[in-house]
CSV table of C-alpha atoms in Angstrom, one decimal:
chain,number,residue,atom,x,y,z
A,48,MET,CA,-67.2,30.6,1.5
A,49,LEU,CA,-68.9,30.0,4.8
A,50,PRO,CA,-69.0,32.6,7.6
A,51,SER,CA,-67.7,31.5,11.0
A,52,CYS,CA,-69.6,32.3,14.1
A,53,GLU,CA,-67.9,35.7,14.2
A,54,GLY,CA,-68.9,36.5,10.7
A,55,SER,CA,-65.4,36.2,9.1
A,56,PHE,CA,-64.6,34.3,5.9
A,57,VAL,CA,-62.0,31.6,5.9
A,58,ILE,CA,-60.3,29.3,3.4
A,59,CYS,CA,-56.7,28.1,3.0
A,60,GLY,CA,-53.9,29.9,1.1
A,61,ILE,CA,-50.3,29.6,-0.1
A,62,ALA,CA,-47.5,32.0,-1.0
A,63,GLY,CA,-43.8,32.0,-1.9
A,64,LEU,CA,-40.8,33.7,-3.5
A,65,TYR,CA,-38.0,32.2,-5.6
A,66,ALA,CA,-35.3,34.9,-5.8
A,67,ARG,CA,-33.4,32.7,-8.3
A,68,GLY,CA,-29.9,33.7,-7.2
A,69,GLY,CA,-31.0,37.2,-6.3
A,70,GLY,CA,-30.3,36.9,-2.6
A,71,VAL,CA,-31.4,35.0,0.5
A,72,VAL,CA,-35.2,34.9,1.1
A,73,SER,CA,-36.0,35.9,4.6
A,74,PRO,CA,-38.5,33.8,6.7
A,75,ARG,CA,-39.9,37.2,7.8
A,76,LEU,CA,-40.7,38.1,4.3
A,77,VAL,CA,-42.5,34.8,3.6
A,78,THR,CA,-44.3,35.2,6.9
A,79,ALA,CA,-45.4,38.6,5.8
A,80,GLN,CA,-46.8,37.2,2.6
A,81,CYS,CA,-48.8,34.6,4.6
A,82,ASP,CA,-50.0,37.3,7.0
A,83,THR,CA,-51.8,39.0,4.2
A,84,ILE,CA,-54.0,36.0,3.8
A,85,LEU,CA,-54.5,35.3,7.5
A,86,HIS,CA,-58.3,35.5,6.8
A,87,ARG,CA,-58.0,32.4,4.6
A,88,GLY,CA,-56.4,30.2,7.2
A,89,PRO,CA,-56.9,31.0,10.9
A,90,ASP,CA,-55.9,27.6,12.3
A,91,ASP,CA,-52.2,27.1,11.4
A,92,GLN,CA,-49.3,28.7,9.6
A,93,GLY,CA,-46.1,27.1,8.3
A,94,VAL,CA,-43.1,28.7,6.6
A,95,MET,CA,-39.9,27.2,5.0
A,96,THR,CA,-36.9,28.9,3.5
A,97,ASP,CA,-34.0,27.4,1.6
A,98,GLY,CA,-31.4,30.0,0.5
A,99,ASP,CA,-33.0,32.0,-2.3
A,100,PHE,CA,-36.3,30.2,-2.0
A,101,GLY,CA,-39.1,30.3,0.5
A,102,PHE,CA,-42.8,29.5,0.8
A,103,GLY,CA,-45.5,29.0,3.3
A,104,MET,CA,-49.2,28.7,3.9
A,105,ARG,CA,-52.2,29.6,6.1
A,106,ARG,CA,-54.3,26.6,6.9
A,107,LEU,CA,-57.9,26.1,7.6
A,108,SER,CA,-57.8,22.6,9.2
A,109,ILE,CA,-60.4,20.2,7.6
A,110,ILE,CA,-58.8,16.8,7.5
A,111,ASP,CA,-56.1,15.3,9.8
A,112,ILE,CA,-56.2,18.3,12.1
A,113,GLU,CA,-53.0,17.4,14.0
A,114,GLY,CA,-51.0,15.7,11.3
A,115,GLY,CA,-51.6,18.0,8.3
A,116,HIS,CA,-49.2,20.8,9.1
A,117,GLN,CA,-47.5,22.4,6.1
A,118,PRO,CA,-45.0,22.7,4.5
A,119,PHE,CA,-44.9,18.9,4.3
A,120,HIS,CA,-41.6,17.2,3.7
A,121,SER,CA,-40.7,13.9,2.1
A,122,PRO,CA,-39.1,11.3,4.3
A,123,ASP,CA,-35.6,12.2,2.8
A,124,HIS,CA,-36.4,15.9,3.0
A,125,ARG,CA,-35.6,16.4,-0.7
A,126,TYR,CA,-39.2,17.6,-1.4
A,127,ALA,CA,-41.4,20.1,0.4
A,128,LEU,CA,-45.0,20.9,-0.4
A,129,VAL,CA,-47.6,23.5,0.4
A,130,PHE,CA,-51.1,23.1,-1.0
A,131,ASN,CA,-54.5,24.8,-0.9
A,132,GLY,CA,-57.5,22.5,-1.5
A,133,GLU,CA,-58.8,19.1,-0.9
A,134,ILE,CA,-58.3,15.8,-2.7
A,135,TYR,CA,-61.4,13.6,-2.7
A,136,ASN,CA,-59.8,10.3,-3.8
A,137,PHE,CA,-56.8,10.6,-1.5
A,138,ARG,CA,-57.8,7.4,0.3
A,139,GLU,CA,-57.8,5.4,-2.9
A,140,LEU,CA,-54.4,6.9,-4.0
A,141,ARG,CA,-53.1,6.2,-0.5
A,142,ARG,CA,-53.9,2.5,-0.8
A,143,GLU,CA,-52.4,2.3,-4.2
A,144,LEU,CA,-49.1,3.9,-2.9
A,145,GLN,CA,-49.1,1.7,0.1
A,146,ALA,CA,-49.3,-1.4,-2.2
A,147,LEU,CA,-46.2,0.0,-3.9
A,148,GLY,CA,-44.4,0.1,-0.5
A,149,ARG,CA,-45.0,3.7,0.7
A,150,VAL,CA,-45.3,4.1,4.4
A,151,PHE,CA,-47.4,7.0,5.5
A,152,GLU,CA,-46.9,9.1,8.7
A,153,SER,CA,-50.1,11.1,8.5
A,154,ALA,CA,-53.8,10.5,7.8
A,155,GLY,CA,-54.5,13.4,5.4
A,156,ASP,CA,-54.4,14.2,1.7
A,157,THR,CA,-51.3,16.4,1.8
A,158,GLU,CA,-48.9,13.6,2.3
A,159,VAL,CA,-50.7,11.6,-0.4
A,160,ILE,CA,-50.0,14.4,-3.0
A,161,LEU,CA,-46.3,14.5,-2.1
A,162,ALA,CA,-45.9,10.7,-2.1
A,163,GLY,CA,-47.7,10.6,-5.5
A,164,TYR,CA,-45.4,13.3,-6.9
A,165,GLU,CA,-42.3,11.3,-5.7
A,166,ARG,CA,-43.7,8.2,-7.4
A,167,TRP,CA,-45.2,9.6,-10.6
A,168,GLY,CA,-43.8,13.0,-11.0
A,169,ASP,CA,-46.0,15.5,-12.9
A,170,ASP,CA,-48.3,12.6,-13.9
A,171,VAL,CA,-49.7,12.8,-10.4
A,172,TRP,CA,-51.8,15.9,-11.2
A,173,ALA,CA,-54.1,14.1,-13.6
A,174,ARG,CA,-54.6,11.4,-10.9
A,175,LEU,CA,-56.0,13.8,-8.4
A,176,ASP,CA,-59.8,14.1,-8.0
A,177,GLY,CA,-60.3,17.4,-6.3
A,178,MET,CA,-59.6,21.1,-6.1
A,179,PHE,CA,-56.0,22.3,-5.6
A,180,ALA,CA,-53.3,24.8,-6.0
A,181,VAL,CA,-50.0,23.1,-5.2
A,182,ALA,CA,-46.3,24.2,-4.9
A,183,VAL,CA,-43.5,21.6,-4.6
A,184,TRP,CA,-39.9,22.5,-3.9
A,185,ASP,CA,-37.1,20.2,-4.9
A,186,THR,CA,-34.1,21.1,-2.7
A,187,HIS,CA,-31.6,19.1,-4.8
A,188,ALA,CA,-32.5,20.4,-8.3
A,189,ARG,CA,-33.5,23.8,-7.0
A,190,ARG,CA,-36.7,23.4,-8.9
A,191,LEU,CA,-40.2,24.8,-8.1
A,192,THR,CA,-43.3,23.1,-9.5
A,193,LEU,CA,-46.8,24.7,-9.4
A,194,ALA,CA,-50.0,22.9,-10.4
A,195,ARG,CA,-53.6,23.9,-10.5
A,196,ASP,CA,-56.8,21.8,-10.6
A,197,PRO,CA,-58.4,21.1,-14.0
A,198,ILE,CA,-61.3,23.4,-13.5
A,199,GLY,CA,-59.4,26.2,-11.8
A,200,ILE,CA,-61.4,26.2,-8.5
A,201,LYS,CA,-58.4,27.2,-6.5
A,202,PRO,CA,-56.7,30.5,-7.4
A,203,LEU,CA,-53.0,30.7,-8.1
A,204,TYR,CA,-51.3,34.0,-9.1
A,205,TYR,CA,-47.7,34.4,-10.2
A,206,THR,CA,-45.3,37.1,-11.3
A,207,ASN,CA,-41.8,36.6,-12.9
A,208,GLN,CA,-39.7,39.8,-12.6
A,209,ALA,CA,-36.0,40.7,-12.1
A,210,ALA,CA,-36.5,40.5,-8.3
A,211,GLY,CA,-37.6,36.9,-8.6
A,212,PHE,CA,-40.5,34.6,-9.2
A,213,ALA,CA,-43.4,34.9,-6.7
A,214,PHE,CA,-46.7,33.2,-6.4
A,215,GLY,CA,-49.7,33.2,-4.1
A,216,SER,CA,-53.4,32.5,-3.6
A,217,GLU,CA,-54.2,36.2,-3.6
A,218,LEU,CA,-52.7,39.3,-5.3
A,219,LYS,CA,-51.8,40.9,-2.0
A,220,THR,CA,-49.2,38.1,-1.3
A,221,LEU,CA,-47.3,39.6,-4.3
A,222,THR,CA,-47.8,43.3,-4.0
A,223,LEU,CA,-45.9,43.6,-0.7
A,224,LEU,CA,-42.7,42.2,-2.2
A,225,PRO,CA,-39.8,44.7,-2.6
A,226,GLY,CA,-38.4,45.3,-6.1
A,227,MET,CA,-41.6,44.3,-7.9
A,228,ALA,CA,-43.6,46.5,-10.2
A,229,PHE,CA,-47.4,46.3,-10.5
A,230,ASP,CA,-49.1,48.3,-13.2
A,231,VAL,CA,-52.8,48.2,-14.0
A,232,ASP,CA,-53.5,46.0,-17.1
A,233,ARG,CA,-55.8,48.1,-19.4
A,234,ARG,CA,-56.9,44.9,-21.2
A,235,ALA,CA,-57.9,43.4,-17.8
A,236,LEU,CA,-60.0,46.5,-17.0
A,237,HIS,CA,-61.7,46.0,-20.4
A,238,ASP,CA,-62.4,42.4,-19.4
A,239,TYR,CA,-63.8,43.4,-16.1
A,240,PHE,CA,-66.2,46.0,-17.5
A,241,SER,CA,-67.2,43.8,-20.4
A,242,PHE,CA,-67.6,40.4,-18.7
A,243,GLY,CA,-67.8,41.2,-15.0
A,244,HIS,CA,-64.4,39.5,-14.3
A,245,VAL,CA,-60.8,39.4,-15.6
A,246,ARG,CA,-60.4,36.6,-18.0
A,247,THR,CA,-57.7,33.9,-17.5
A,248,PRO,CA,-54.7,34.1,-17.5
A,249,ARG,CA,-54.7,37.9,-17.0
A,250,SER,CA,-55.0,39.7,-13.7
A,251,ILE,CA,-55.7,43.3,-12.9
A,252,TYR,CA,-51.9,43.8,-13.0
A,253,ALA,CA,-49.9,43.6,-16.2
A,254,GLN,CA,-47.0,41.8,-14.4
A,255,VAL,CA,-49.2,39.1,-12.8
A,256,ARG,CA,-50.8,36.2,-14.4
A,257,THR,CA,-52.9,33.2,-13.2
A,258,LEU,CA,-51.7,29.7,-13.8
A,259,PRO,CA,-54.4,28.3,-16.2
A,260,PRO,CA,-56.6,25.5,-14.9
A,261,GLY,CA,-55.3,22.0,-15.7
A,262,HIS,CA,-51.7,23.3,-16.1
A,263,VAL,CA,-48.4,22.6,-14.4
A,264,MET,CA,-45.5,25.1,-14.4
A,265,THR,CA,-41.8,24.4,-13.7
A,266,ILE,CA,-39.4,27.1,-12.5
A,267,GLU,CA,-35.7,26.3,-12.6
A,268,ALA,CA,-32.8,28.3,-11.1
A,269,SER,CA,-32.3,30.0,-14.5
A,270,GLY,CA,-34.1,30.4,-17.7
A,271,PRO,CA,-37.8,31.1,-18.4
A,272,PRO,CA,-40.5,29.1,-16.6
A,273,THR,CA,-42.0,26.3,-18.6
A,274,MET,CA,-45.7,25.5,-18.6
A,275,ARG,CA,-47.8,22.7,-20.1
A,276,ALA,CA,-51.4,21.4,-19.8
A,277,TYR,CA,-51.7,18.1,-18.0
A,278,TRP,CA,-55.5,17.9,-18.6
A,279,THR,CA,-57.8,19.0,-21.4
A,280,PRO,CA,-61.6,18.5,-21.6
A,281,ALA,CA,-62.7,15.8,-23.9
A,282,TYR,CA,-66.2,14.6,-25.0
A,283,HIS,CA,-66.7,10.8,-25.3
A,284,PRO,CA,-70.2,9.7,-26.5
A,285,SER,CA,-71.9,7.3,-24.1
A,286,GLU,CA,-73.9,4.2,-24.9
A,287,PRO,CA,-77.7,4.9,-25.4
A,288,ARG,CA,-79.8,5.0,-22.2
A,289,SER,CA,-83.4,5.6,-21.4
A,290,GLU,CA,-84.5,8.8,-19.7
A,291,ALA,CA,-85.0,6.9,-16.4
A,292,GLU,CA,-81.5,5.5,-16.6
A,293,TRP,CA,-80.0,8.9,-17.2
A,294,ILE,CA,-81.9,10.3,-14.2
A,295,GLN,CA,-80.8,7.5,-12.0
A,296,ARG,CA,-77.1,7.8,-13.1
A,297,PHE,CA,-77.2,11.5,-12.4
A,298,ARG,CA,-78.7,11.0,-9.0
A,299,ASP,CA,-76.0,8.4,-8.2
A,300,GLU,CA,-73.2,10.6,-9.4
A,301,TRP,CA,-74.7,13.7,-7.6
A,302,LEU,CA,-74.9,12.0,-4.2
A,303,ASP,CA,-71.5,10.4,-4.6
A,304,THR,CA,-69.9,13.8,-5.4
A,305,ILE,CA,-71.6,15.5,-2.5
A,306,GLY,CA,-70.6,12.8,-0.2
A,307,LYS,CA,-67.0,13.0,-1.2
A,308,GLN,CA,-66.9,16.7,-0.7
A,309,MET,CA,-68.3,16.4,2.8
A,310,VAL,CA,-65.4,14.3,4.1
A,311,ALA,CA,-63.9,16.3,7.0
A,312,ASP,CA,-62.8,16.0,10.6
A,313,VAL,CA,-64.8,19.2,11.4
A,314,ASP,CA,-68.4,20.4,10.7
A,315,VAL,CA,-69.3,21.1,7.1
A,316,GLY,CA,-72.0,23.6,6.1
A,317,ALA,CA,-73.4,25.3,3.0
A,318,PHE,CA,-74.7,28.6,1.8
A,319,LEU,CA,-78.4,28.3,0.9
A,320,SER,CA,-80.2,30.8,-1.3
A,321,GLY,CA,-83.4,28.9,-1.8
A,322,GLY,CA,-82.7,28.6,-5.6
A,323,VAL,CA,-82.5,25.3,-7.4
A,324,ASP,CA,-78.8,24.8,-7.3
A,325,SER,CA,-78.0,25.4,-3.7
A,326,SER,CA,-81.2,23.7,-2.6
A,327,ALA,CA,-80.2,20.6,-4.6
A,328,VAL,CA,-76.8,20.6,-2.9
A,329,VAL,CA,-78.2,20.9,0.6
A,330,ALA,CA,-80.9,18.3,-0.1
A,331,ALA,CA,-78.1,15.9,-1.2
A,332,MET,CA,-76.1,16.8,1.9
A,333,ALA,CA,-79.1,16.1,4.1
A,334,GLN,CA,-79.5,12.7,2.4
A,335,VAL,CA,-75.9,11.5,2.9
A,336,SER,CA,-75.3,13.1,6.3
A,337,ASP,CA,-76.0,11.5,9.6
A,338,ARG,CA,-76.7,14.8,11.3
A,339,PRO,CA,-78.6,18.0,10.5
A,340,VAL,CA,-76.9,20.1,7.9
A,341,ARG,CA,-75.8,23.6,8.9
A,342,THR,CA,-76.9,26.2,6.4
A,343,PHE,CA,-76.6,30.0,6.1
A,344,THR,CA,-78.3,32.7,4.1
A,345,ILE,CA,-77.5,36.4,3.6
A,346,GLY,CA,-80.8,38.3,3.3
A,347,PHE,CA,-81.6,41.9,2.3
A,348,PRO,CA,-84.0,44.5,3.8
A,349,ASP,CA,-85.6,45.1,0.5
A,350,PRO,CA,-88.1,42.2,-0.2
A,351,ARG,CA,-87.6,42.7,-4.0
A,352,PHE,CA,-84.1,41.2,-3.6
A,353,ASP,CA,-84.5,39.1,-0.5
A,354,GLU,CA,-84.5,35.3,-1.1
A,355,SER,CA,-84.1,34.4,2.6
A,356,PRO,CA,-87.8,33.3,3.1
A,357,HIS,CA,-87.3,30.8,0.3
A,358,ALA,CA,-84.1,29.5,1.9
A,359,GLU,CA,-85.7,29.3,5.3
A,360,ALA,CA,-88.5,27.2,3.8
A,361,ILE,CA,-86.1,24.8,2.2
A,362,ALA,CA,-84.0,24.6,5.4
A,363,ARG,CA,-87.1,23.9,7.4
A,364,HIS,CA,-88.3,21.2,5.0
A,365,LEU,CA,-84.9,19.5,5.1
A,366,GLY,CA,-84.5,19.8,8.9
A,367,CYS,CA,-81.4,22.0,8.7
A,368,HIS,CA,-79.8,24.1,11.4
A,369,HIS,CA,-80.2,27.4,9.6
A,370,VAL,CA,-79.0,30.9,10.3
A,371,THR,CA,-80.1,34.0,8.3
A,372,ARG,CA,-78.1,37.2,8.5
A,373,THR,CA,-79.4,40.4,7.0
A,374,LEU,CA,-77.1,42.7,5.1
A,375,GLU,CA,-78.1,46.3,5.9
A,376,LEU,CA,-76.8,49.3,4.0
A,377,ALA,CA,-74.6,50.2,6.9
A,378,ASP,CA,-73.0,46.7,6.7
A,379,ALA,CA,-72.1,47.2,3.1
A,380,GLN,CA,-70.6,50.6,3.8
A,381,ALA,CA,-68.6,49.1,6.7
A,382,MET,CA,-67.2,46.5,4.3
A,383,LEU,CA,-66.2,49.1,1.7
A,384,LEU,CA,-64.8,51.7,4.0
A,385,PRO,CA,-61.4,51.2,5.8
A,386,ARG,CA,-61.1,50.6,9.5
A,387,SER,CA,-64.8,49.8,9.8
A,388,SER,CA,-66.2,46.8,11.6
A,389,ILE,CA,-68.8,44.6,10.1
A,390,ALA,CA,-72.0,44.2,12.1
A,391,MET,CA,-74.7,41.9,10.9
A,392,THR,CA,-78.2,41.4,12.4
A,393,SER,CA,-79.2,37.8,13.0
A,394,ARG,CA,-82.5,36.2,13.0
A,395,SER,CA,-83.1,33.3,15.4
A,396,PRO,CA,-81.8,30.1,13.8
A,397,ILE,CA,-84.3,27.4,12.7
A,398,PRO,CA,-83.8,24.6,15.2
A,399,PRO,CA,-82.7,21.3,13.8
A,400,ARG,CA,-85.5,18.8,13.5
A,401,CYS,CA,-83.3,15.8,14.3
A,402,ARG,CA,-81.5,14.8,17.5
A,403,PRO,CA,-79.8,17.5,19.7
A,404,GLY,CA,-76.2,17.8,20.5
A,405,THR,CA,-74.7,19.1,17.2
A,406,SER,CA,-71.3,20.7,17.5
A,407,ALA,CA,-71.0,24.4,18.0
A,408,ARG,CA,-67.7,24.6,16.1
A,409,SER,CA,-67.5,26.9,13.1
A,410,PRO,CA,-68.5,25.4,9.7
A,411,ARG,CA,-65.8,25.0,7.1
A,412,ARG,CA,-65.5,25.1,3.4
A,413,ARG,CA,-62.4,23.9,1.6
């Protein structure tokens, strides 16, 4: 995630609750869920309730700033959708749906997902090229559908208890709900200390799971939720190529992928460590962008762990507008201790080598 000018971290998030006949879901409760992830979406918030169901989202506006408000409703208001992520092939899908007679009211990817769902049902998920966690509510069938991207880039937690079915982009959207139990999963603790993370589909709580990557889940008014995989990895041998041909194909795919992920109506930046991977990403960004790339590095006072000089050298070579912030011991303590503010020291940014006049708006990451 990229820091804003104030040093906060931002990205979109969704949350919701389906009481499944257990009572009316209050807009205030769903708003409280969304408030726990305010840091993920500072630009906009939307909440919708429908009897025993409600969901909402916090938005970081990337594409279609004015027209992308969520929840997004179908023209007949049967379906409503909230979604965290970005769809890179939404323009191609939009043209395909327009050829089938769909008329669009917005310019972003959110409406394309919903229009695709109306047309193709759950077959739409395999058509999406992007990263996403999506929730679709069917007001007629009283059915909730959740879907997650094939690689699992976007998080999606859920819990199914007597008080209802709840979901969210972070655990804290669930733990505030009344009538829910949350006990530490000892197997998850074992995962964490063995592998450095909790393995899918577990979470740190025994009652909470993550929707596996490439899966779709359906929750009806009664009965257990159903889940199936809509995508599985498969290996298909390619025709023989020379080393030079493989290199060129990789270069073409790499630049095309980076270019798709830079589509935005706001500035896009990148974290830069100076290592091979982030340097390759920024180099590709610089090649496909028509303006200096904005890059950021977190440095450390101890030179044994500090990679910021390498990052600054790469940024200078690529003509990036670069900022380094040094994480002091007091900064780490402030992040770990409650009611403490984060204060970071900043070095002077490396000025861009290209034309002046770049935007001062905060960089975004999807």
